[in-house]
XYZ file of C-alpha atoms in Angstrom:
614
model
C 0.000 0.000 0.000
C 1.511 3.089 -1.081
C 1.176 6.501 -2.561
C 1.687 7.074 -6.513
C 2.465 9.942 -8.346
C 4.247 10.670 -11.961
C 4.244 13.024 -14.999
C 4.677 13.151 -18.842
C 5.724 16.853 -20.237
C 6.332 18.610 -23.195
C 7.688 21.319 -21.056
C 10.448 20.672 -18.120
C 9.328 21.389 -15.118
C 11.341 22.439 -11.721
C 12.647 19.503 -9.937
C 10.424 21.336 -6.927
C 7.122 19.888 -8.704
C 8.121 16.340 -8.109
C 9.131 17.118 -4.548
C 5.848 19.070 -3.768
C 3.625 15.868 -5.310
C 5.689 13.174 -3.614
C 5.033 15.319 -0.027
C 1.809 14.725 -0.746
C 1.679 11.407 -0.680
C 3.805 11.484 2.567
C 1.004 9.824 5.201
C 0.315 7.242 2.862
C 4.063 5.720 2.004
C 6.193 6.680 6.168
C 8.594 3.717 4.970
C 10.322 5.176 1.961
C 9.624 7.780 -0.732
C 11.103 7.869 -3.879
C 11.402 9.442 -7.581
C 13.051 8.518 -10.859
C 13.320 11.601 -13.649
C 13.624 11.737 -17.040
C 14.318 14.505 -19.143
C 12.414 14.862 -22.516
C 14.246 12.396 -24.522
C 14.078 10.160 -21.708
C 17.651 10.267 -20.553
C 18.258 10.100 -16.907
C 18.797 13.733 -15.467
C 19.331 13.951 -11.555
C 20.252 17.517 -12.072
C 18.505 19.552 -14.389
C 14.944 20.909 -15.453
C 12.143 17.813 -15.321
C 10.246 16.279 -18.188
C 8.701 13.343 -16.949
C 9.052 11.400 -13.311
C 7.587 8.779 -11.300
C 7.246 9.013 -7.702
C 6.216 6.927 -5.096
C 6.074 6.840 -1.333
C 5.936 3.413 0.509
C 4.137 1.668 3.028
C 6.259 -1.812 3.224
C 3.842 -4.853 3.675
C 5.631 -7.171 1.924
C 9.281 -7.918 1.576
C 10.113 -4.287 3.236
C 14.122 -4.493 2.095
C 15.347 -1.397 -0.073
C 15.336 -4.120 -2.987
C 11.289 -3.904 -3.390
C 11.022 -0.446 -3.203
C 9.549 1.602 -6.181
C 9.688 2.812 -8.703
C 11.046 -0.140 -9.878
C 12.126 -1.274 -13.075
C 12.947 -4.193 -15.382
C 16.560 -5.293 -15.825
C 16.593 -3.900 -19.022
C 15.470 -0.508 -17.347
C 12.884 -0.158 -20.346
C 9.962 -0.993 -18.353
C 9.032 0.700 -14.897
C 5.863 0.664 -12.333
C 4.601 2.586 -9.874
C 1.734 0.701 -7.978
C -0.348 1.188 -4.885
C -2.220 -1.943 -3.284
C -1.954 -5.455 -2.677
C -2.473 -8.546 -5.409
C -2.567 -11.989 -3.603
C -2.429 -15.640 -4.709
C 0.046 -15.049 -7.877
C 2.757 -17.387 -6.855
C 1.016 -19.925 -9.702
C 1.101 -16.967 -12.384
C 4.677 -16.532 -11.143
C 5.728 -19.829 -11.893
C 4.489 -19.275 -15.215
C 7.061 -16.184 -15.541
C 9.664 -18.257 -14.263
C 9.385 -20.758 -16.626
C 9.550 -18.060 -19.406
C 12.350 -16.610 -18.368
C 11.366 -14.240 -15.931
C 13.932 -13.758 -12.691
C 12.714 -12.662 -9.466
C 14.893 -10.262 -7.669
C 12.619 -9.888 -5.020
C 9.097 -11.478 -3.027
C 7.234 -8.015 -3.811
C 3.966 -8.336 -5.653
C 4.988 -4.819 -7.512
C 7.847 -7.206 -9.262
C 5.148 -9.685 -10.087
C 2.730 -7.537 -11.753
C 6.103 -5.895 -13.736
C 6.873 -9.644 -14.916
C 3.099 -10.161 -16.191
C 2.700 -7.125 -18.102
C 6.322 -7.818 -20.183
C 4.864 -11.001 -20.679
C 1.081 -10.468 -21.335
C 0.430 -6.927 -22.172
C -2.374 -5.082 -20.871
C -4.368 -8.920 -20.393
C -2.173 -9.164 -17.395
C -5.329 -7.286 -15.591
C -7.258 -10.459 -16.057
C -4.552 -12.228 -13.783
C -4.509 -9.536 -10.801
C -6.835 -10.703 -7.746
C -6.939 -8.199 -5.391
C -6.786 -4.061 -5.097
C -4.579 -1.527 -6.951
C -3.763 1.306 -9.136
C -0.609 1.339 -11.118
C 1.010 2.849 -13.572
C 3.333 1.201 -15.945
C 5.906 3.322 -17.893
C 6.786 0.832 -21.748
C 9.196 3.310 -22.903
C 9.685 0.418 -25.870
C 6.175 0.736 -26.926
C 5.906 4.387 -25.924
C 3.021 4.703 -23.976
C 2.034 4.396 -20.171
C -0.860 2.151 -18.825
C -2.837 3.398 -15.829
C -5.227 0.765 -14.408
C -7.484 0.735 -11.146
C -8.983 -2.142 -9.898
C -11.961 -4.007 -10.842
C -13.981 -2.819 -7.479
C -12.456 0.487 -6.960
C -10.067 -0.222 -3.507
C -7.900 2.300 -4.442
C -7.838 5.666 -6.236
C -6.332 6.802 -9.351
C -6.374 10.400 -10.518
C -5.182 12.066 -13.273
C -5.624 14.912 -15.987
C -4.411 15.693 -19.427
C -4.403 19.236 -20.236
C -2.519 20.604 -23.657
C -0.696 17.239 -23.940
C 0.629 17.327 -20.247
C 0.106 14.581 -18.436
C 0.242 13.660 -14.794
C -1.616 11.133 -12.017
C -1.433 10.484 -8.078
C -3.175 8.578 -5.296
C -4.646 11.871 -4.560
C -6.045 15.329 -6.139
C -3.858 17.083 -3.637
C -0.919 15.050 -4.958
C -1.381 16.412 -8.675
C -1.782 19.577 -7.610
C 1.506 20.941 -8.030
C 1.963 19.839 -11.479
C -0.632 22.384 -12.716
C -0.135 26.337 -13.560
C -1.523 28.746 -11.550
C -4.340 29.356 -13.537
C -5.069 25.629 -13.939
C -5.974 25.104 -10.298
C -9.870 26.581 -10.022
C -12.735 24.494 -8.633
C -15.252 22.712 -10.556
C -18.822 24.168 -10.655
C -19.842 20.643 -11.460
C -17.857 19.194 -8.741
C -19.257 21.358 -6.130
C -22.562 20.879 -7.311
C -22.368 16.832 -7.513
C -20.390 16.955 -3.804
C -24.279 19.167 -2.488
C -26.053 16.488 -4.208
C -24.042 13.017 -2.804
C -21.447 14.561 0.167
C -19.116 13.534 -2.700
C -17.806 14.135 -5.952
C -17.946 11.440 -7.961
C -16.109 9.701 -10.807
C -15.032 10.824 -12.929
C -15.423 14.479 -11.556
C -12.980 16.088 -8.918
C -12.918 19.749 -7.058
C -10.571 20.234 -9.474
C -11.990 21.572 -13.197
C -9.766 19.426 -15.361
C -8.772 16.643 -13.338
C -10.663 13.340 -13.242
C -10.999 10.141 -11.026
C -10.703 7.426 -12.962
C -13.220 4.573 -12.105
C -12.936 1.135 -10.887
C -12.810 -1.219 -13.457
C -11.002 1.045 -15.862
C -7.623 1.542 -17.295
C -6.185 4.024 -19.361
C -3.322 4.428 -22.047
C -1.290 7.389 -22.417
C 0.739 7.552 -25.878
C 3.495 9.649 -25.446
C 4.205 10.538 -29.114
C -0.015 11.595 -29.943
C -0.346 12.548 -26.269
C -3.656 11.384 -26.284
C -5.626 9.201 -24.053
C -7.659 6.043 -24.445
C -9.868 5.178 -21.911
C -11.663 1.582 -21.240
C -13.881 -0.954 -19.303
C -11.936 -4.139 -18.922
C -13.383 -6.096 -16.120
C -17.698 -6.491 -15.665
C -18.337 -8.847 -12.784
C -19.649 -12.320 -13.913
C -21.115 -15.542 -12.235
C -18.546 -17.870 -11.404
C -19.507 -20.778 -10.272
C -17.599 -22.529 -7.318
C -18.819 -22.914 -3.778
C -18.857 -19.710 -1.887
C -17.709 -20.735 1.673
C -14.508 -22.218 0.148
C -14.360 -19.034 -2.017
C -14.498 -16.682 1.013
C -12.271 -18.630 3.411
C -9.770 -18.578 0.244
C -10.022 -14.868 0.122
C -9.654 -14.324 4.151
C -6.787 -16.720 4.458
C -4.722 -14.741 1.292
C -5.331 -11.575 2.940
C -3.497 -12.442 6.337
C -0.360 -12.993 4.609
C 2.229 -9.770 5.407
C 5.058 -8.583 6.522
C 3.897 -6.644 9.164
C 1.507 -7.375 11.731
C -2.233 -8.058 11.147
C -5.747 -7.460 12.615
C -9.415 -6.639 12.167
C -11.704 -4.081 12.148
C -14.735 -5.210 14.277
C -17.996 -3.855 14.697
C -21.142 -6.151 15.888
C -22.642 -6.084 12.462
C -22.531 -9.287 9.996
C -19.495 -8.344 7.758
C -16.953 -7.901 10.018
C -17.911 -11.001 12.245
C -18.482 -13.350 9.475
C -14.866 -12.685 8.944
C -13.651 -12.925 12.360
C -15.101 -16.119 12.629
C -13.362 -17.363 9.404
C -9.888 -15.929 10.500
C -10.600 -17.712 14.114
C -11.878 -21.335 12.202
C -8.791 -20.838 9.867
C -7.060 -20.896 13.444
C -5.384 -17.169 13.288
C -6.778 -16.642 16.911
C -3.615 -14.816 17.321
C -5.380 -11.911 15.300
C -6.379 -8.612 17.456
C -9.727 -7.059 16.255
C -10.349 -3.260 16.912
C -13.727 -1.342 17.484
C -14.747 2.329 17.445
C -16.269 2.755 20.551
C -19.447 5.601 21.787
C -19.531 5.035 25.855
C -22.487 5.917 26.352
C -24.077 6.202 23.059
C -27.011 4.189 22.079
C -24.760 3.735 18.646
C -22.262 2.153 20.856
C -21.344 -1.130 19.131
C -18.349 -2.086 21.580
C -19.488 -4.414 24.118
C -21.311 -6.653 21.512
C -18.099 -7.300 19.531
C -15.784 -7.207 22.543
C -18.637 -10.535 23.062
C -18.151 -11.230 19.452
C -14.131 -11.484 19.867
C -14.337 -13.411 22.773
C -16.470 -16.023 21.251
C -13.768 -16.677 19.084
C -11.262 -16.467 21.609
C -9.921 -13.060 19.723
C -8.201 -10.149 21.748
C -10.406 -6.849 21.341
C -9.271 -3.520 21.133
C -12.495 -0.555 22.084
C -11.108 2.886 20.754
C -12.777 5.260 22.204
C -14.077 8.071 19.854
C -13.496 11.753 21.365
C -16.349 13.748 22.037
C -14.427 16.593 21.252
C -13.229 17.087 17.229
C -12.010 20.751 17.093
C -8.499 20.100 17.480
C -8.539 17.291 14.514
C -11.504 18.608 12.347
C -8.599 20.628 10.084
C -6.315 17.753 10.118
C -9.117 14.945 8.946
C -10.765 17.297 5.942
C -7.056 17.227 4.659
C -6.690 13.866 5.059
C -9.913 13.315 2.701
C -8.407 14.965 0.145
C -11.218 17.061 -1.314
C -14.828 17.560 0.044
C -15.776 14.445 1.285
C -18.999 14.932 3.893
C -19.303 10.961 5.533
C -19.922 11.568 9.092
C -18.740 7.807 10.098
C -15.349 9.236 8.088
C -14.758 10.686 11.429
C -14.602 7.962 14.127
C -12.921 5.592 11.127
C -10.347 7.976 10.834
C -9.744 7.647 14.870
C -10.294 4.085 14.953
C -7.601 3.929 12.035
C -4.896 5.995 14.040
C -5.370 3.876 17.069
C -5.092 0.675 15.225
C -2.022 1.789 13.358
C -0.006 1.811 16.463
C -0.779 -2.148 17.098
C -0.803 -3.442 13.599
C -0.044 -1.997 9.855
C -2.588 -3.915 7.755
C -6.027 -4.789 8.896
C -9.057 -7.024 7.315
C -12.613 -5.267 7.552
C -16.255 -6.348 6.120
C -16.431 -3.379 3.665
C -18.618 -5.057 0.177
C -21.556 -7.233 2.216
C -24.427 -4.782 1.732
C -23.394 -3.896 -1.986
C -23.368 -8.067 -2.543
C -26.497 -8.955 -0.945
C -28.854 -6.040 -0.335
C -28.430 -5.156 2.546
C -29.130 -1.599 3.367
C -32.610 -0.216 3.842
C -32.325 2.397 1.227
C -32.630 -0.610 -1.426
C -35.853 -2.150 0.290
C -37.638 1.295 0.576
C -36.829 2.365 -3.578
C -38.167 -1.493 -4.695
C -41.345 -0.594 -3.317
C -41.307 1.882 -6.753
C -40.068 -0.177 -8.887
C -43.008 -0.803 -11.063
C -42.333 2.288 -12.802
C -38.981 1.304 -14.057
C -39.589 3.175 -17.221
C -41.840 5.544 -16.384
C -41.061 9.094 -15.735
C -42.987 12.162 -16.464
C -41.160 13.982 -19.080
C -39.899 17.752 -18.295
C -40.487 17.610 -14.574
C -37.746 19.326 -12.915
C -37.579 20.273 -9.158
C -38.348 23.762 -8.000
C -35.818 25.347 -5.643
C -37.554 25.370 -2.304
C -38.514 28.621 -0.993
C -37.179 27.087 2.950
C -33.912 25.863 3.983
C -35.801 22.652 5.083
C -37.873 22.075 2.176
C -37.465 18.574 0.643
C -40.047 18.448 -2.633
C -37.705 15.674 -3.410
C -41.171 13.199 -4.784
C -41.752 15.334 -7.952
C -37.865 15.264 -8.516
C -38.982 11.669 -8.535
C -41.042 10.921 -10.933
C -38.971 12.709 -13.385
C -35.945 10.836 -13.744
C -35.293 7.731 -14.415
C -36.207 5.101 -11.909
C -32.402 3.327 -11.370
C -31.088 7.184 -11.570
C -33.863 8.544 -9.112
C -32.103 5.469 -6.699
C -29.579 7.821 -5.721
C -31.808 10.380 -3.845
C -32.160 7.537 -1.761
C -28.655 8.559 -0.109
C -28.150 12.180 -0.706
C -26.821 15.291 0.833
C -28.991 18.394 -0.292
C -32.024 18.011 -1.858
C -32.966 19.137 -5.289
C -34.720 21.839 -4.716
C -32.119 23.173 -1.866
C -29.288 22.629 -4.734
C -31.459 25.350 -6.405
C -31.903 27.389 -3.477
C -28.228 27.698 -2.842
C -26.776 27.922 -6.278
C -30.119 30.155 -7.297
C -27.463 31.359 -10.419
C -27.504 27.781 -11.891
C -29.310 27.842 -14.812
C -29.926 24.069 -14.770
C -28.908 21.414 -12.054
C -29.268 17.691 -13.091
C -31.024 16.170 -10.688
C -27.868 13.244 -9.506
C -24.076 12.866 -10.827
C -24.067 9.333 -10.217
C -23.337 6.945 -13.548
C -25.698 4.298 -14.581
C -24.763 1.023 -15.856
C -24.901 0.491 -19.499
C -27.348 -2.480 -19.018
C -30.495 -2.538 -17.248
C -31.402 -5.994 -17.162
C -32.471 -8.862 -14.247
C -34.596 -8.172 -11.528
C -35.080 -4.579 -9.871
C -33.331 -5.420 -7.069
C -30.082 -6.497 -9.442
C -30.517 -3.512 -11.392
C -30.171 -1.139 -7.882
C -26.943 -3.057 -7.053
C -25.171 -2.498 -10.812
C -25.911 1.077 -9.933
C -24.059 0.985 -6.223
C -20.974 -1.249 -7.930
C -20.472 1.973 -9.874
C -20.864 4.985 -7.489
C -21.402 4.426 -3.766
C -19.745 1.623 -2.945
C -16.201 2.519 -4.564
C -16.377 6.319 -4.592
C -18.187 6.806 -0.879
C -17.326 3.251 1.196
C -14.227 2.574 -0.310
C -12.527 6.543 -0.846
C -13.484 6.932 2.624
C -11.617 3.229 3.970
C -8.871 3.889 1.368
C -8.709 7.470 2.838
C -8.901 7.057 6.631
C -6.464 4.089 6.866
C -4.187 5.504 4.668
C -3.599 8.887 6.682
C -2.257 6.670 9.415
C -0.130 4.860 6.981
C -2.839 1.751 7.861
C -3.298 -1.195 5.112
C -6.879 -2.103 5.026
C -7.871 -4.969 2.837
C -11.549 -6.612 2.283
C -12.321 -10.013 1.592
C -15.568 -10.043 0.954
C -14.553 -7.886 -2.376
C -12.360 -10.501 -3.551
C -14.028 -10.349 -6.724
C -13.730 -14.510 -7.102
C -16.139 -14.432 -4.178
C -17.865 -11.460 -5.463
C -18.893 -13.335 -8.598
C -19.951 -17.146 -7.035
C -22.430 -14.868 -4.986
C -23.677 -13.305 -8.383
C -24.515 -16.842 -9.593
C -26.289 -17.662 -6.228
C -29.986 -17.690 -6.779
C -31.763 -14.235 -6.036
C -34.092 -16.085 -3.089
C -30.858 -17.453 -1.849
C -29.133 -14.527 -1.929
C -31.618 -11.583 -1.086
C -33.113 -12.331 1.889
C -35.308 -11.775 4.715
C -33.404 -10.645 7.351
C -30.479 -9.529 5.300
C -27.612 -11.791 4.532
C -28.798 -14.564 6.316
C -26.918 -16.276 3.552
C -23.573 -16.103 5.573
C -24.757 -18.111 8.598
C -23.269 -20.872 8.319
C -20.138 -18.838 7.919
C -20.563 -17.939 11.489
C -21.824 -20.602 13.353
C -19.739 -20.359 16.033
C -21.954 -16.950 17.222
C -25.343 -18.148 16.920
C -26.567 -17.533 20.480
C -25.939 -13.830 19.320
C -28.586 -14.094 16.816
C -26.286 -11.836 14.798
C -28.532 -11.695 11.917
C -32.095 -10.854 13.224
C -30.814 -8.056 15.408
C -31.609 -4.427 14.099
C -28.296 -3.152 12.667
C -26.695 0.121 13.917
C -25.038 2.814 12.103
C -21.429 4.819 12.747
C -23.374 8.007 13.744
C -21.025 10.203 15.606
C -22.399 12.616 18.046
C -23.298 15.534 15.439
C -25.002 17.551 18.056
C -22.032 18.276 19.982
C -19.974 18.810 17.734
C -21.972 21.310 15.439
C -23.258 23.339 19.196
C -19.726 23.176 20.623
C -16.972 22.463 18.984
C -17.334 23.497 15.814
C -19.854 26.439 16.693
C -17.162 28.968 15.338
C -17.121 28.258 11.756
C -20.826 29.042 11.667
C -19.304 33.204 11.853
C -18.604 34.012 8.011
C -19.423 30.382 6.101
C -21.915 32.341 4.055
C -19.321 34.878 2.974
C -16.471 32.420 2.673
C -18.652 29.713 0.295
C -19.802 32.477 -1.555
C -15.801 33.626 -2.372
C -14.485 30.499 -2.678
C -17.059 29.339 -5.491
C -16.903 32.256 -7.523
C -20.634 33.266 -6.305
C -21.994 30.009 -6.913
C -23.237 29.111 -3.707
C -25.356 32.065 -2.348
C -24.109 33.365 0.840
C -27.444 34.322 2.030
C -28.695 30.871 1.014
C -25.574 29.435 3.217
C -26.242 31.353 6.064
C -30.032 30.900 6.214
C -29.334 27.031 6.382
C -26.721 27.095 8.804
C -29.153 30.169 11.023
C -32.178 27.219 10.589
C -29.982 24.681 12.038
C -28.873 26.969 15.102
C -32.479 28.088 15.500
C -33.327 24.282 16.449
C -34.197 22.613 13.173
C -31.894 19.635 14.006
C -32.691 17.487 10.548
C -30.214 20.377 8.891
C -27.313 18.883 11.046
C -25.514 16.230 8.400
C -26.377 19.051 5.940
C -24.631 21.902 7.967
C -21.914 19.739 8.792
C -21.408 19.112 4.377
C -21.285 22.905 4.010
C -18.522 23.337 7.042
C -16.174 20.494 5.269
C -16.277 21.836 1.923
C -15.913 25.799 3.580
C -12.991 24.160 5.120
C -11.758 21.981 1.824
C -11.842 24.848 -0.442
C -10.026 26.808 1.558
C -6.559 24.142 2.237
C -6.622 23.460 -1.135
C -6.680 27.209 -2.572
C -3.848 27.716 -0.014
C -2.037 24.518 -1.486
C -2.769 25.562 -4.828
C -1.415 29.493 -3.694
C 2.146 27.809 -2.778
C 2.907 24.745 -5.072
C 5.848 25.848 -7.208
C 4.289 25.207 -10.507
């Protein structure tokens, strides 16, 4: 698990822009940082001016000697990689190499996935199980292949602007590469981030840099200096039997390096995988649990009952009441507006963890596999309108900060893309009333799948495989375990086990309770009755936080939005929400709370952008 950065110029650049991208990507590589430079006929230059560089800081996992550190090239120093994540279970694949030549100069899986692409090509995607983005540098072919993996574990970013190319982990780490007057916010970015407490793929705060998505890899040609962009994994049933599937997945993932453990909560996910890590006999495993005392969210004593069931050791981390001194610190660490309340007490949950272990397994993927969140239940109960929509209905801005009107929105898109206003930060119709200089807002950002087809409930998954689950539950896992230089992996998105679920039977698989599929994967805690209990959120104490700590920020957010966004976001709209709130109209909290992350986002990253010596 790393951080990646790199460029392809025309133009040199200052030996300062490499430096500035690869501090970026300090928190997530403590264990070694690195950069290799080219100039523009790609001769080595450790002195002069800049054309193109990879950089990459390191957090060692596996085989931590100097030797696997990146970049890293072939022998022939032709071919080079930068890569961020872990692949597991390529020893076979290795052999392969081997017996075409291939040496091994170290046990890295960076090395491996070097080996497969000199010997397959770009089809060496189809032999990667497990999370990462890479880049891969074929200075014989002349081009660069950027890929991100087939769930969207970990983040790739990147722009092309006038034939200048560059990519990072992060939109902070890219950054420095641009001019000055290449560094202004996107209206549709801000706009998207009101409408899901996000900005999703491919958008970023940035106007001109994208996220790439999961599934997706992209080639850079260094002579055109164009891009090509593709799909190259869609998940398909696989059939095997899914126990065996999943204990494969768990058992790969405990091989490191460094020392290992578990995120724990008492909800299915995470214990179904305890209780495989404990029947696979690592009961030497330490599980770790955000705890509320005191909170009715409070999940700790149920998995501290959970661990000792399996005989685990169990760590509660207790969540401060108090975030003022951190709130500045955290936004940065989530790169760009990112709005997740839970974000919070993961991120302190991660930097507790991180001083006991440096790679942890969690249950991140269960609800996007088998239905299990409410919001999905509640939108099937419209689903026999799945191609009905009333044509030119669009939502009025509401004349009230707490006005919701979000119904007529509704009816007038389509039913899979209407889904997303199931989880959303402001409404329509408050979109409208704060950006009242919007000619015309559309009413979600998220993507739909290209295909529609299979049962409404199968159709309302495709469309979480593509937005929420890898730009919202996994940029916020990827984000808050990262800052504390934390690996976190997730079996249950091995996408071998991913796909046997997918050719499960839908009564099998979506059912009453949720997930009661995975019982027998647990059997062990069956006097908890694990899966007919009502399932608890990550809700952090908003309350407090928004009265107390954070009551200072309400002074000027109107004003400051309002700046920041060029006048897009009213300031008397702003401060009418946020005077609502503090007049008592609690159900504005989560909404208050977006608008204080992104008055606080804009503002580090015009600052960055003010001082990166570009």
């Amino acid at each position: 698990m790393c951080g990646i950065a790199g460029f392809f110029s025309t133009d040199p650049r200052p030996r300062t822009v490499g430096a500035r991208m690869l501090h970026e990507l300090r928190r997530r590589g403590p264990d070694a940082r690195h950069q290799v430079t080219w100039d523009a006929a790609f001769q080595r230059d450790a002195t002069g001016p800049v054309s193109n560089a990879l950089l990459h800081a390191r957090l060692s996992i596996i085989d931590p000697r100097p030797e696997a550190d990146q970049p890293m090239s072939n022998t022939a120093g032709d071919v080079w990689i930068c890569y961020n994540g872990e692949v597991y279970d390529w020893a076979a694949h290795a052999d392969e190499l081997r017996s075409k030549g291939a040496v091994f100069r170290t046990r890295s899986d960076t090395e491996f996935i070097l080996h497969a692409y000199e010997a397959w090509g770009d089809e060496c995607l189809s032999r990667l199980r497990g999370m990462f983005a890479f880049a891969i540098l074929d200075l014989r072919r002349r081009r660069v292949l950027l890929a991100r993996d087939r769930l969207g574990l970990k983040p790739l970013i990147y722009t092309l602007r006038d034939g200048q190319f560059a990519f990072g982990s992060t939109v902070r780490s890219v950054l420095p590469f641009l001019a000055r007057d290449r560094r202004g916010f996107s209206a549709d970015a801000i706009d998207a981030y009101l409408a899901h407490r996000y900005v999703p793929a491919p958008l970023t705060i940035i106007e001109g840099v994208n996220r790439l998505e999961n599934a997706h890899c992209l080639v850079f040609d260094l002579d055109t200096r164009q891009l090509d962009k593709r799909r190259y994994w869609a998940p398909q049933p696989r059939s095997a039997n899914w126990l065996e599937t999943l204990d494969a997945a768990v058992a790969m993932r405990t091989v490191a390096d460094r020392p290992v453990g578990v995120f724990l909560s008492s909800g299915i996910d995470s214990s179904v995988i305890a209780a495989r890590l404990a029947r696979l006999g690592k009961r030497d495993l330490h599980t770790f649990t955000a705890a509320f005392p005191g909170s009715s969210m409070d999940e700790s004593p149920l998995a501290a009952e959970i661990a000792q069931h399996l005989g685990l050791v169990n760590h509660p981390v207790v969540v401060p009441d108090t975030v003022a001194e951190d709130f500045s610190r955290i936004v940065a660490d989530l790169d760009e507006p990112f709005a997740d309340p839970s974000s919070v007490p993961s991120w302190y949950l991660a930097r507790a963890t991180t001083q006991h272990v440096k790679v942890v397994l969690g249950g991140d993927g269960g609800d996007e596999v088998l239905a299990g969140y409410k919001r999905i239940a509640k939108h099937l109960r419209t689903a026999w309108r799945r191609g009905l929509r009333i044509p030119g209905l669009k939502p009025a801005a509401t004349e009230s900060p707490k006005g919701w009107r979000k119904w007529t929105t509704e009816l007038g898109m389509d039913w899979r893309e209407a889904y997303s206003l199931r989880f959303s930060g402001f409404t329509p119709g408050q979109r409208r009333f704060l950006q009242p200089r919007r000619a015309d807002l559309p009413p979600t950002h998220w993507r739909l799948p290209g295909r529609a087809d299979g049962s409404a409930i199968a159709a309302l998954l495709a469309v979480d495989w593509d937005n929420y689950l890898p730009e919202y539950v996994l940029r916020k896992a990827d984000l808050c375990t990262m800052a504390h230089g934390l690996e976190l992996r997730a079996p249950l998105l091995d996408h071998p086990f991913f796909e046997t679920l997918l050719a499960l039977p839908e009564e099998q698989r979506f059912t009453q309770p949720a997930k009661l599929l995975l019982e027998p994967a647990c059997t062990e805690l069956q006097d908890l009755d694990l899966f007919r209990r009502k399932k608890k959120g990550f809700n952090p104490p908003l309350t407090g936080w928004l009265r107390q700590d954070l009551v200072a920020r309400f002074d000027g957010l109107g004003e400051r939005l309002s700046e920041m966004t060029g006048e897009q976001l009213s300031m008397a709209a702003v401060d009418r929400i946020a005077a609502a709130y503090r007049a008592g109209e609690e159900s504005l909290a989560e909404q208050v709370l977006q608008l204080m992350i992104l008055d606080e986002s804009l503002a580090q990253i015009t600052v960055l952008g003010e001082t990166a010596n570009a």
